[in-house]
mmCIF file of C-alpha atoms in Angstrom:
data_model
loop_
_atom_site.group_PDB
_atom_site.id
_atom_site.type_symbol
_atom_site.label_atom_id
_atom_site.label_comp_id
_atom_site.label_asym_id
_atom_site.label_seq_id
_atom_site.Cartn_x
_atom_site.Cartn_y
_atom_site.Cartn_z
ATOM 1 C CA MET A 1 -44.165 55.645 26.372
ATOM 2 C CA VAL A 2 -47.650 57.069 26.520
ATOM 3 C CA ASP A 3 -51.267 55.692 27.262
ATOM 4 C CA SER A 4 -53.989 55.838 25.393
ATOM 5 C CA GLU A 5 -57.865 55.615 25.551
ATOM 6 C CA GLY A 6 -59.311 53.088 23.191
ATOM 7 C CA LYS A 7 -61.327 49.866 22.914
ATOM 8 C CA ARG A 8 -61.018 46.964 20.164
ATOM 9 C CA GLY A 9 -64.257 46.659 17.302
ATOM 10 C CA ASP A 10 -28.582 48.784 10.128
ATOM 11 C CA VAL A 11 -31.479 49.041 7.609
ATOM 12 C CA ASP A 12 -30.427 51.608 5.591
ATOM 13 C CA GLY A 13 -30.596 50.646 2.088
ATOM 14 C CA ASP A 14 -31.680 52.540 -1.086
ATOM 15 C CA ALA A 15 -34.597 50.735 -2.067
ATOM 16 C CA GLY A 16 -36.089 53.141 -4.363
ATOM 17 C CA ALA A 17 -39.959 53.520 -4.811
ATOM 18 C CA SER A 18 -41.928 53.588 -8.265
ATOM 19 C CA ALA A 19 -45.443 53.978 -8.591
ATOM 20 C CA SER A 20 -47.479 55.116 -11.059
ATOM 21 C CA ARG A 21 -49.392 58.617 -10.905
ATOM 22 C CA ALA A 22 -53.028 58.025 -11.528
ATOM 23 C CA ALA A 23 -54.429 59.475 -12.297
ATOM 24 C CA ALA A 24 -79.379 75.520 18.136
ATOM 25 C CA GLU A 25 -75.757 75.459 17.146
ATOM 26 C CA PRO A 26 -74.328 78.172 15.279
ATOM 27 C CA THR A 27 -74.216 77.518 11.205
ATOM 28 C CA ALA A 28 -71.610 78.329 9.056
ATOM 29 C CA ALA A 29 -71.379 81.937 7.553
ATOM 30 C CA GLU A 30 -71.731 81.389 3.439
ATOM 31 C CA PRO A 31 -68.059 81.242 2.534
ATOM 32 C CA THR A 32 -68.100 84.691 0.425
ATOM 33 C CA ALA A 33 -67.753 86.577 3.550
ATOM 34 C CA ALA A 34 -64.671 87.101 5.737
ATOM 35 C CA ALA A 35 -62.649 86.437 3.076
ATOM 36 C CA VAL A 36 -58.762 87.007 3.682
ATOM 37 C CA PRO A 37 -57.256 88.043 0.149
ATOM 38 C CA PRO A 38 -53.764 86.348 -0.674
ATOM 39 C CA THR A 39 -50.666 87.550 0.298
ATOM 40 C CA ASN A 40 -48.382 86.238 -2.496
ATOM 41 C CA ALA A 41 -48.709 85.377 -6.155
ATOM 42 C CA ALA A 42 -48.930 82.068 -6.875
ATOM 43 C CA GLY A 43 -45.677 80.332 -7.810
ATOM 44 C CA SER A 44 -44.309 77.525 -10.052
ATOM 45 C CA LEU A 45 -44.744 74.093 -8.458
ATOM 46 C CA ASP A 46 -42.661 71.075 -9.777
ATOM 47 C CA GLU A 47 -45.372 68.321 -9.776
ATOM 48 C CA SER A 48 -42.326 65.414 -10.728
ATOM 49 C CA THR A 49 -41.255 66.301 -6.815
ATOM 50 C CA LEU A 50 -44.712 64.671 -5.959
ATOM 51 C CA PHE A 51 -44.983 60.903 -4.613
ATOM 52 C CA GLU A 52 -42.005 58.439 -4.159
ATOM 53 C CA THR A 53 -41.379 59.595 -0.650
ATOM 54 C CA PRO A 54 -39.066 58.179 1.652
ATOM 55 C CA LEU A 55 -39.544 55.225 4.374
ATOM 56 C CA VAL A 56 -37.738 55.744 7.750
ATOM 57 C CA GLU A 57 -37.349 53.108 10.603
ATOM 58 C CA LEU A 58 -38.794 54.272 13.939
ATOM 59 C CA ASP A 59 -37.557 52.800 17.238
ATOM 60 C CA LEU A 60 -40.358 52.881 19.552
ATOM 61 C CA GLY A 61 -38.967 50.809 21.886
ATOM 62 C CA ILE A 62 -41.161 47.512 21.098
ATOM 63 C CA GLU A 63 -40.477 44.303 19.155
ATOM 64 C CA PRO A 64 -42.331 44.912 16.152
ATOM 65 C CA THR A 65 -40.122 46.526 13.561
ATOM 66 C CA VAL A 66 -41.750 50.170 12.292
ATOM 67 C CA TYR A 67 -41.473 51.999 9.642
ATOM 68 C CA ALA A 68 -42.773 55.375 8.794
ATOM 69 C CA LYS A 69 -43.388 57.010 5.068
ATOM 70 C CA ALA A 70 -41.941 60.558 5.442
ATOM 71 C CA GLU A 71 -44.935 62.404 3.280
ATOM 72 C CA TRP A 72 -43.768 65.963 3.657
ATOM 73 C CA PHE A 73 -41.149 64.994 1.115
ATOM 74 C CA ASN A 74 -44.100 65.514 -1.371
ATOM 75 C CA PHE A 75 -43.118 68.845 -3.376
ATOM 76 C CA TYR A 76 -40.178 68.997 -0.990
ATOM 77 C CA THR A 77 -37.781 71.203 -3.214
ATOM 78 C CA THR A 78 -40.761 73.635 -4.161
ATOM 79 C CA GLY A 79 -41.229 75.972 -0.991
ATOM 80 C CA THR A 80 -43.019 74.508 1.529
ATOM 81 C CA PRO A 81 -42.800 70.788 1.912
ATOM 82 C CA GLY A 82 -46.297 69.141 1.565
ATOM 83 C CA THR A 83 -48.135 66.500 3.391
ATOM 84 C CA VAL A 84 -49.882 63.582 2.746
ATOM 85 C CA LYS A 85 -52.732 65.800 1.521
ATOM 86 C CA SER A 86 -50.618 66.662 -1.249
ATOM 87 C CA ARG A 87 -51.376 63.592 -3.281
ATOM 88 C CA ILE A 88 -55.197 64.014 -3.335
ATOM 89 C CA GLY A 89 -54.797 67.873 -4.227
ATOM 90 C CA TYR A 90 -52.772 67.062 -7.014
ATOM 91 C CA ALA A 91 -54.869 63.993 -7.910
ATOM 92 C CA MET A 92 -58.583 65.736 -7.661
ATOM 93 C CA ILE A 93 -57.621 68.697 -9.926
ATOM 94 C CA ASP A 94 -55.727 66.617 -12.440
ATOM 95 C CA ALA A 95 -58.526 63.942 -13.088
ATOM 96 C CA ALA A 96 -61.211 66.815 -13.297
ATOM 97 C CA GLU A 97 -59.250 68.354 -15.764
ATOM 98 C CA ARG A 98 -58.719 65.302 -17.825
ATOM 99 C CA ARG A 99 -62.154 64.628 -17.487
ATOM 100 C CA GLY A 100 -63.187 68.138 -18.592
ATOM 101 C CA ASP A 101 -65.043 68.550 -15.272
ATOM 102 C CA LEU A 102 -63.008 71.723 -14.493
ATOM 103 C CA GLY A 103 -63.335 74.441 -17.488
ATOM 104 C CA PRO A 104 -60.121 76.575 -18.378
ATOM 105 C CA ASP A 105 -60.816 79.737 -16.387
ATOM 106 C CA GLN A 106 -62.984 78.038 -13.665
ATOM 107 C CA PRO A 107 -62.558 79.140 -9.896
ATOM 108 C CA ILE A 108 -62.031 76.420 -7.243
ATOM 109 C CA ILE A 109 -63.520 76.161 -4.017
ATOM 110 C CA GLU A 110 -63.059 73.327 -1.270
ATOM 111 C CA PRO A 111 -63.822 73.583 2.412
ATOM 112 C CA SER A 112 -60.510 72.306 4.627
ATOM 113 C CA SER A 113 -59.349 72.931 7.958
ATOM 114 C CA GLY A 114 -55.716 72.179 6.935
ATOM 115 C CA ASN A 115 -53.660 70.389 4.634
ATOM 116 C CA THR A 116 -56.130 69.335 2.080
ATOM 117 C CA GLY A 117 -56.847 73.193 1.622
ATOM 118 C CA ALA A 118 -53.231 73.739 1.487
ATOM 119 C CA ALA A 119 -52.533 71.243 -1.353
ATOM 120 C CA VAL A 120 -55.272 72.234 -3.403
ATOM 121 C CA ALA A 121 -54.481 76.159 -3.151
ATOM 122 C CA ARG A 122 -50.771 75.040 -4.047
ATOM 123 C CA VAL A 123 -51.779 72.745 -7.303
ATOM 124 C CA GLY A 124 -54.685 74.691 -8.388
ATOM 125 C CA THR A 125 -53.141 78.505 -8.431
ATOM 126 C CA ALA A 126 -49.960 76.734 -9.987
ATOM 127 C CA ARG A 127 -52.188 75.889 -12.702
ATOM 128 C CA GLY A 128 -53.766 79.265 -13.100
ATOM 129 C CA TYR A 129 -56.972 78.760 -11.234
ATOM 130 C CA ASP A 130 -58.438 81.050 -8.850
ATOM 131 C CA VAL A 131 -58.703 79.030 -5.795
ATOM 132 C CA THR A 132 -60.947 79.780 -2.437
ATOM 133 C CA ILE A 133 -60.608 77.766 0.566
ATOM 134 C CA ALA A 134 -63.202 78.093 3.429
ATOM 135 C CA SER A 135 -61.735 76.901 6.744
ATOM 136 C CA PRO A 136 -62.827 77.541 10.301
ATOM 137 C CA GLU A 137 -61.204 80.708 11.584
ATOM 138 C CA ASP A 138 -59.304 78.348 14.206
ATOM 139 C CA ALA A 139 -57.238 76.705 11.814
ATOM 140 C CA GLY A 140 -53.629 76.432 12.429
ATOM 141 C CA ALA A 141 -51.576 79.426 11.748
ATOM 142 C CA GLY A 142 -48.906 77.047 9.650
ATOM 143 C CA LYS A 143 -51.543 75.797 7.505
ATOM 144 C CA ARG A 144 -53.341 79.233 6.868
ATOM 145 C CA GLU A 145 -49.728 80.868 5.900
ATOM 146 C CA VAL A 146 -49.265 77.853 3.377
ATOM 147 C CA ILE A 147 -52.922 78.643 1.744
ATOM 148 C CA ARG A 148 -52.294 82.333 1.176
ATOM 149 C CA GLU A 149 -48.777 82.211 -0.051
ATOM 150 C CA ALA A 150 -49.727 79.884 -2.657
ATOM 151 C CA GLY A 151 -52.045 82.771 -3.689
ATOM 152 C CA ALA A 152 -55.377 81.370 -2.871
ATOM 153 C CA GLU A 153 -58.051 83.314 -1.218
ATOM 154 C CA LEU A 154 -58.847 82.307 2.479
ATOM 155 C CA THR A 155 -62.217 82.700 3.306
ATOM 156 C CA THR A 156 -63.035 81.782 7.259
ATOM 157 C CA VAL A 157 -65.976 80.879 9.254
ATOM 158 C CA PRO A 158 -66.840 80.924 12.742
ATOM 159 C CA ALA A 159 -64.945 78.446 14.836
ATOM 160 C CA ALA A 160 -68.090 77.476 16.616
ATOM 161 C CA ALA A 161 -69.904 76.493 13.451
ATOM 162 C CA PRO A 162 -70.374 72.289 12.776
ATOM 163 C CA TYR A 163 -67.736 71.537 10.380
ATOM 164 C CA ASP A 164 -70.643 69.721 8.218
ATOM 165 C CA ALA A 165 -72.148 73.156 7.932
ATOM 166 C CA ILE A 166 -69.301 74.311 6.294
ATOM 167 C CA ILE A 167 -69.377 71.756 3.867
ATOM 168 C CA GLU A 168 -72.979 72.620 3.166
ATOM 169 C CA ALA A 169 -72.096 76.324 2.615
ATOM 170 C CA VAL A 170 -69.441 75.651 -0.024
ATOM 171 C CA GLU A 171 -71.625 73.203 -1.838
ATOM 172 C CA ARG A 172 -74.388 76.075 -1.985
ATOM 173 C CA ALA A 173 -71.586 78.686 -2.916
ATOM 174 C CA ALA A 174 -70.104 75.936 -5.477
ATOM 175 C CA ALA A 175 -73.942 75.819 -7.192
ATOM 176 C CA GLU A 176 -74.791 79.399 -7.093
ATOM 177 C CA ASN A 177 -71.228 80.648 -8.310
ATOM 178 C CA ASP A 178 -70.170 78.096 -10.983
ATOM 179 C CA TYR A 179 -66.892 77.364 -8.561
ATOM 180 C CA TYR A 180 -65.307 73.798 -9.208
ATOM 181 C CA TRP A 181 -65.781 71.894 -5.842
ATOM 182 C CA PRO A 182 -63.146 68.981 -5.568
ATOM 183 C CA ASN A 183 -64.802 67.548 -2.860
ATOM 184 C CA GLN A 184 -62.455 65.300 -0.763
ATOM 185 C CA TYR A 185 -65.220 63.699 1.090
ATOM 186 C CA ALA A 186 -66.941 62.062 -1.767
ATOM 187 C CA ASN A 187 -64.364 62.204 -4.689
ATOM 188 C CA PRO A 188 -63.270 58.956 -5.676
ATOM 189 C CA ASP A 189 -59.761 60.303 -6.929
ATOM 190 C CA ASN A 190 -59.059 60.714 -3.054
ATOM 191 C CA PRO A 191 -58.648 57.140 -2.170
ATOM 192 C CA GLY A 192 -57.767 56.345 -5.927
ATOM 193 C CA ILE A 193 -54.493 58.160 -5.767
ATOM 194 C CA HIS A 194 -53.649 56.690 -2.466
ATOM 195 C CA GLU A 195 -54.281 53.083 -3.826
ATOM 196 C CA ALA A 196 -52.065 53.962 -6.895
ATOM 197 C CA THR A 197 -49.106 55.686 -5.418
ATOM 198 C CA THR A 198 -48.839 55.609 -1.555
ATOM 199 C CA GLY A 199 -49.642 52.040 -1.080
ATOM 200 C CA ALA A 200 -47.737 50.832 -4.515
ATOM 201 C CA GLU A 201 -44.887 52.696 -2.754
ATOM 202 C CA ILE A 202 -45.334 51.063 0.580
ATOM 203 C CA ARG A 203 -45.900 47.585 -1.203
ATOM 204 C CA GLU A 204 -42.501 47.900 -3.180
ATOM 205 C CA GLN A 205 -40.492 49.874 0.190
ATOM 206 C CA ALA A 206 -41.514 47.144 2.782
ATOM 207 C CA PRO A 207 -42.712 44.053 0.844
ATOM 208 C CA GLU A 208 -42.402 42.086 4.268
ATOM 209 C CA LEU A 209 -45.174 44.416 6.133
ATOM 210 C CA THR A 210 -47.678 42.820 8.113
ATOM 211 C CA HIS A 211 -49.934 45.810 9.587
ATOM 212 C CA TYR A 212 -50.800 49.216 8.340
ATOM 213 C CA VAL A 213 -51.361 51.669 10.955
ATOM 214 C CA THR A 214 -52.939 55.227 10.165
ATOM 215 C CA GLY A 215 -56.179 57.753 11.201
ATOM 216 C CA ALA A 216 -58.877 58.472 9.213
ATOM 217 C CA GLY A 217 -60.209 61.882 8.385
ATOM 218 C CA THR A 218 -62.092 61.687 4.767
ATOM 219 C CA GLY A 219 -61.018 57.897 5.033
ATOM 220 C CA GLY A 220 -59.127 58.464 1.889
ATOM 221 C CA THR A 221 -55.632 57.306 2.882
ATOM 222 C CA ILE A 222 -56.558 54.213 5.010
ATOM 223 C CA THR A 223 -59.250 52.985 2.075
ATOM 224 C CA GLY A 224 -56.738 53.584 -0.873
ATOM 225 C CA VAL A 225 -53.747 52.202 0.853
ATOM 226 C CA ALA A 226 -55.884 49.041 2.022
ATOM 227 C CA ARG A 227 -56.877 48.356 -1.409
ATOM 228 C CA ALA A 228 -53.292 48.156 -2.539
ATOM 229 C CA LEU A 229 -52.197 46.078 -0.007
ATOM 230 C CA ASP A 230 -52.500 42.277 0.225
ATOM 231 C CA ASP A 231 -55.234 40.582 2.003
ATOM 232 C CA GLU A 232 -52.837 39.198 4.857
ATOM 233 C CA VAL A 233 -51.774 42.626 5.575
ATOM 234 C CA THR A 234 -53.649 43.730 9.008
ATOM 235 C CA ILE A 235 -55.550 47.450 8.512
ATOM 236 C CA VAL A 236 -55.533 49.150 11.718
ATOM 237 C CA GLY A 237 -57.493 52.513 11.879
ATOM 238 C CA TYR A 238 -57.894 55.028 14.617
ATOM 239 C CA GLU A 239 -60.560 58.378 14.789
ATOM 240 C CA PRO A 240 -60.511 60.895 17.837
ATOM 241 C CA ALA A 241 -62.054 59.663 20.669
ATOM 242 C CA SER A 242 -64.246 63.187 21.354
ATOM 243 C CA ASP A 243 -65.045 66.425 19.474
ATOM 244 C CA PRO A 244 -63.671 68.896 19.311
ATOM 245 C CA SER A 245 -60.332 67.310 18.868
ATOM 246 C CA GLU A 246 -57.151 68.667 18.176
ATOM 247 C CA ILE A 247 -55.563 65.857 16.206
ATOM 248 C CA GLU A 248 -55.978 67.612 13.042
ATOM 249 C CA GLY A 249 -56.554 65.718 9.824
ATOM 250 C CA THR A 250 -58.882 63.245 11.333
ATOM 251 C CA ARG A 251 -62.702 63.746 12.184
ATOM 252 C CA TYR A 252 -64.833 62.740 15.093
ATOM 253 C CA LEU A 253 -67.375 60.263 13.305
ATOM 254 C CA ARG A 254 -68.214 57.998 16.363
ATOM 255 C CA THR A 255 -71.820 59.695 17.228
ATOM 256 C CA GLY A 256 -73.997 62.561 16.672
ATOM 257 C CA ASN A 257 -74.000 64.877 13.547
ATOM 258 C CA HIS A 258 -70.863 63.489 12.090
ATOM 259 C CA PRO A 259 -71.789 61.164 9.200
ATOM 260 C CA TYR A 260 -68.988 58.986 7.472
ATOM 261 C CA GLN A 261 -67.671 60.085 4.145
ATOM 262 C CA ASP A 262 -68.523 58.777 0.918
ATOM 263 C CA VAL A 263 -64.850 57.666 0.255
ATOM 264 C CA TYR A 264 -64.389 56.092 3.651
ATOM 265 C CA GLU A 265 -64.578 52.097 3.177
ATOM 266 C CA GLN A 266 -65.005 50.942 6.559
ATOM 267 C CA PHE A 267 -65.304 47.019 5.985
ATOM 268 C CA ARG A 268 -61.348 47.262 5.145
ATOM 269 C CA VAL A 269 -60.479 48.432 8.431
ATOM 270 C CA ASP A 270 -59.312 45.564 10.450
ATOM 271 C CA GLU A 271 -59.128 46.957 13.937
ATOM 272 C CA LYS A 272 -60.611 50.345 14.650
ATOM 273 C CA ARG A 273 -59.492 52.422 17.901
ATOM 274 C CA TYR A 274 -60.497 56.000 19.602
ATOM 275 C CA LEU A 275 -57.745 58.307 20.508
ATOM 276 C CA THR A 276 -57.425 61.367 22.633
ATOM 277 C CA THR A 277 -55.814 64.532 21.619
ATOM 278 C CA ASP A 278 -53.733 64.548 24.935
ATOM 279 C CA THR A 279 -52.046 61.029 23.609
ATOM 280 C CA ALA A 280 -51.595 62.182 20.218
ATOM 281 C CA MET A 281 -49.386 65.370 21.691
ATOM 282 C CA LYS A 282 -47.493 63.088 24.426
ATOM 283 C CA ALA A 283 -46.712 60.762 21.581
ATOM 284 C CA ALA A 284 -45.378 63.457 19.244
ATOM 285 C CA ARG A 285 -43.036 65.446 21.738
ATOM 286 C CA TRP A 286 -41.629 61.639 22.934
ATOM 287 C CA LEU A 287 -40.570 61.144 19.430
ATOM 288 C CA ARG A 288 -38.636 64.352 19.059
ATOM 289 C CA LEU A 289 -36.896 63.603 22.386
ATOM 290 C CA GLN A 290 -36.493 59.925 21.026
ATOM 291 C CA TYR A 291 -34.483 61.218 18.369
ATOM 292 C CA ALA A 292 -32.639 64.508 19.834
ATOM 293 C CA ASP A 293 -29.507 63.144 19.320
ATOM 294 C CA ARG A 294 -29.993 59.829 17.113
ATOM 295 C CA GLU A 295 -29.851 59.436 13.510
ATOM 296 C CA ILE A 296 -33.220 58.150 11.979
ATOM 297 C CA PRO A 297 -32.467 55.227 9.606
ATOM 298 C CA ILE A 298 -33.412 55.451 5.951
ATOM 299 C CA ARG A 299 -34.908 52.257 4.471
ATOM 300 C CA ALA A 300 -35.792 53.778 1.442
ATOM 301 C CA THR A 301 -34.934 57.263 0.023
ATOM 302 C CA GLY A 302 -37.814 57.259 -2.847
ATOM 303 C CA GLN A 303 -37.211 59.995 -5.152
ATOM 304 C CA TRP A 304 -34.556 61.801 -3.078
ATOM 305 C CA ASP A 305 -31.170 61.117 -2.336
ATOM 306 C CA ARG A 306 -29.499 60.319 0.848
ATOM 307 C CA ASP A 307 -28.598 63.666 2.311
ATOM 308 C CA GLN A 308 -32.061 65.277 1.118
ATOM 309 C CA VAL A 309 -33.556 62.945 3.623
ATOM 310 C CA ARG A 310 -31.306 63.318 6.343
ATOM 311 C CA ALA A 311 -31.929 67.188 6.117
ATOM 312 C CA GLY A 312 -35.227 67.281 5.373
ATOM 313 C CA LEU A 313 -36.634 65.195 8.528
ATOM 314 C CA ARG A 314 -35.650 67.741 10.706
ATOM 315 C CA VAL A 315 -36.588 71.126 11.530
ATOM 316 C CA ASP A 316 -33.682 73.419 13.058
ATOM 317 C CA ASP A 317 -32.117 70.133 13.662
ATOM 318 C CA GLU A 318 -35.153 68.682 15.846
ATOM 319 C CA PHE A 319 -37.369 65.938 14.352
ATOM 320 C CA VAL A 320 -40.732 67.180 15.103
ATOM 321 C CA VAL A 321 -44.252 65.930 13.823
ATOM 322 C CA GLY A 322 -47.995 66.791 13.954
ATOM 323 C CA PRO A 323 -50.359 65.627 16.273
ATOM 324 C CA SER A 324 -51.570 62.970 13.649
ATOM 325 C CA THR A 325 -48.431 61.248 13.358
ATOM 326 C CA GLY A 326 -48.295 61.541 17.000
ATOM 327 C CA ALA A 327 -51.485 59.706 17.124
ATOM 328 C CA ASN A 328 -50.212 56.921 14.476
ATOM 329 C CA VAL A 329 -47.046 56.350 16.777
ATOM 330 C CA ALA A 330 -49.351 56.205 20.052
ATOM 331 C CA LEU A 331 -51.597 53.177 18.548
ATOM 332 C CA VAL A 332 -48.586 51.404 16.976
ATOM 333 C CA TYR A 333 -47.075 51.518 20.760
ATOM 334 C CA GLU A 334 -50.302 50.664 22.419
ATOM 335 C CA LEU A 335 -51.056 47.312 19.788
ATOM 336 C CA ALA A 336 -47.495 46.268 20.791
ATOM 337 C CA HIS A 337 -47.869 46.341 24.400
ATOM 338 C CA GLU A 338 -51.501 44.872 24.391
ATOM 339 C CA GLY A 339 -49.574 41.972 22.269
ATOM 340 C CA PHE A 340 -51.862 42.446 19.111
ATOM 341 C CA LEU A 341 -48.470 43.061 17.553
ATOM 342 C CA ASP A 342 -45.246 41.066 18.259
ATOM 343 C CA GLY A 343 -41.666 40.781 17.186
ATOM 344 C CA ASP A 344 -42.260 38.845 14.050
ATOM 345 C CA ASP A 345 -44.655 41.944 12.819
ATOM 346 C CA VAL A 346 -43.687 44.582 10.579
ATOM 347 C CA VAL A 347 -45.846 47.881 10.836
ATOM 348 C CA VAL A 348 -45.852 50.650 8.532
ATOM 349 C CA THR A 349 -47.394 53.807 9.453
ATOM 350 C CA THR A 350 -47.571 57.491 8.627
ATOM 351 C CA LEU A 351 -45.516 60.761 9.174
ATOM 352 C CA CYS A 352 -48.148 62.903 7.886
ATOM 353 C CA ASP A 353 -46.827 66.480 8.238
ATOM 354 C CA ARG A 354 -43.948 68.084 9.931
ATOM 355 C CA GLY A 355 -44.262 69.704 12.922
ATOM 356 C CA ASP A 356 -43.512 73.433 11.560
ATOM 357 C CA ARG A 357 -46.978 73.827 10.242
ATOM 358 C CA TYR A 358 -47.961 73.586 14.052
ATOM 359 C CA SER A 359 -46.584 76.824 15.514
ATOM 360 C CA GLU A 360 -49.484 77.239 17.606
ATOM 361 C CA GLY A 361 -50.314 74.735 19.886
ATOM 362 C CA LEU A 362 -48.241 71.677 19.914
ATOM 363 C CA TRP A 363 -45.090 73.246 19.128
ATOM 364 C CA SER A 364 -45.137 76.856 20.022
ATOM 365 C CA ASP A 365 -42.497 76.840 22.126
ATOM 366 C CA LEU A 366 -40.272 75.879 19.350
ATOM 367 C CA PHE A 367 -41.439 77.940 16.091
#
């Protein structure tokens, strides 16, 4: 299928998932400047449509059995489909309310280049908060649109600014203006919700799994899922091979001024690889062609019915995914061809978000 750069360091049942709800480089401009006002008022958000996402089977032309969690079914029926980050957007705000960390009229601010910002915006505005998302000015148009449609304010900073400088600017703004800052990079509710829901759903939907494969951004998903799975399950992660990277949702953390985040428990990762943007993009495009005229087998529908899942897997009859999903698929393929995986193995990975969020770049020829 594809090559990547790295180094070593009829399934159509209706099984459901039931998981508990847990709870001198340029510097960044202060995120009070260059604000883009919301274009639409916040609408209602049905939080019951979060969690219990479907599990589908992918034919990658390899011997192991491969399943994938279709995470855009979070909030699927309430406006724009969600992403894997919808879980933490909900968890961080809900837990802050319950602890009393977030006051009734307190504004919320969060730095994000994409899906977490959209999730915090959707949940926060639906619960009546003023939300500001600080984002690099070159963040994807589809993700910026979701933030504005939610009714949040989008504040942009120069694309050349180091991302860690954006985080620092948000930290200062939160301290000086009494914002509540969820802080996905250090908030234990980030891996906590993946342990309580994502990992629990995978364990129920595919109890025979032997490997879990996904990328690391904050590290919350891979950490939380690893906690929830049996010790016998091998956890394989990846990070971008270079900086900058267009594998959105992941961060280059290997060298330089890119510290690992507090929520990323690296000791839980049994095998780590480094993937290029080109590898991720090629795999995403290959996956679209692989299912151009084939049904995608559904292992478990989650909280949805079979017709909803079949319809929601595609956009305009196309099976299109984002770059991080492409990287997940490429890594599984690589591991199989190296012999790291064999025909007895059962792998679960993640369909992080749907491709229509990438109308610039990856899928500019389609949307």
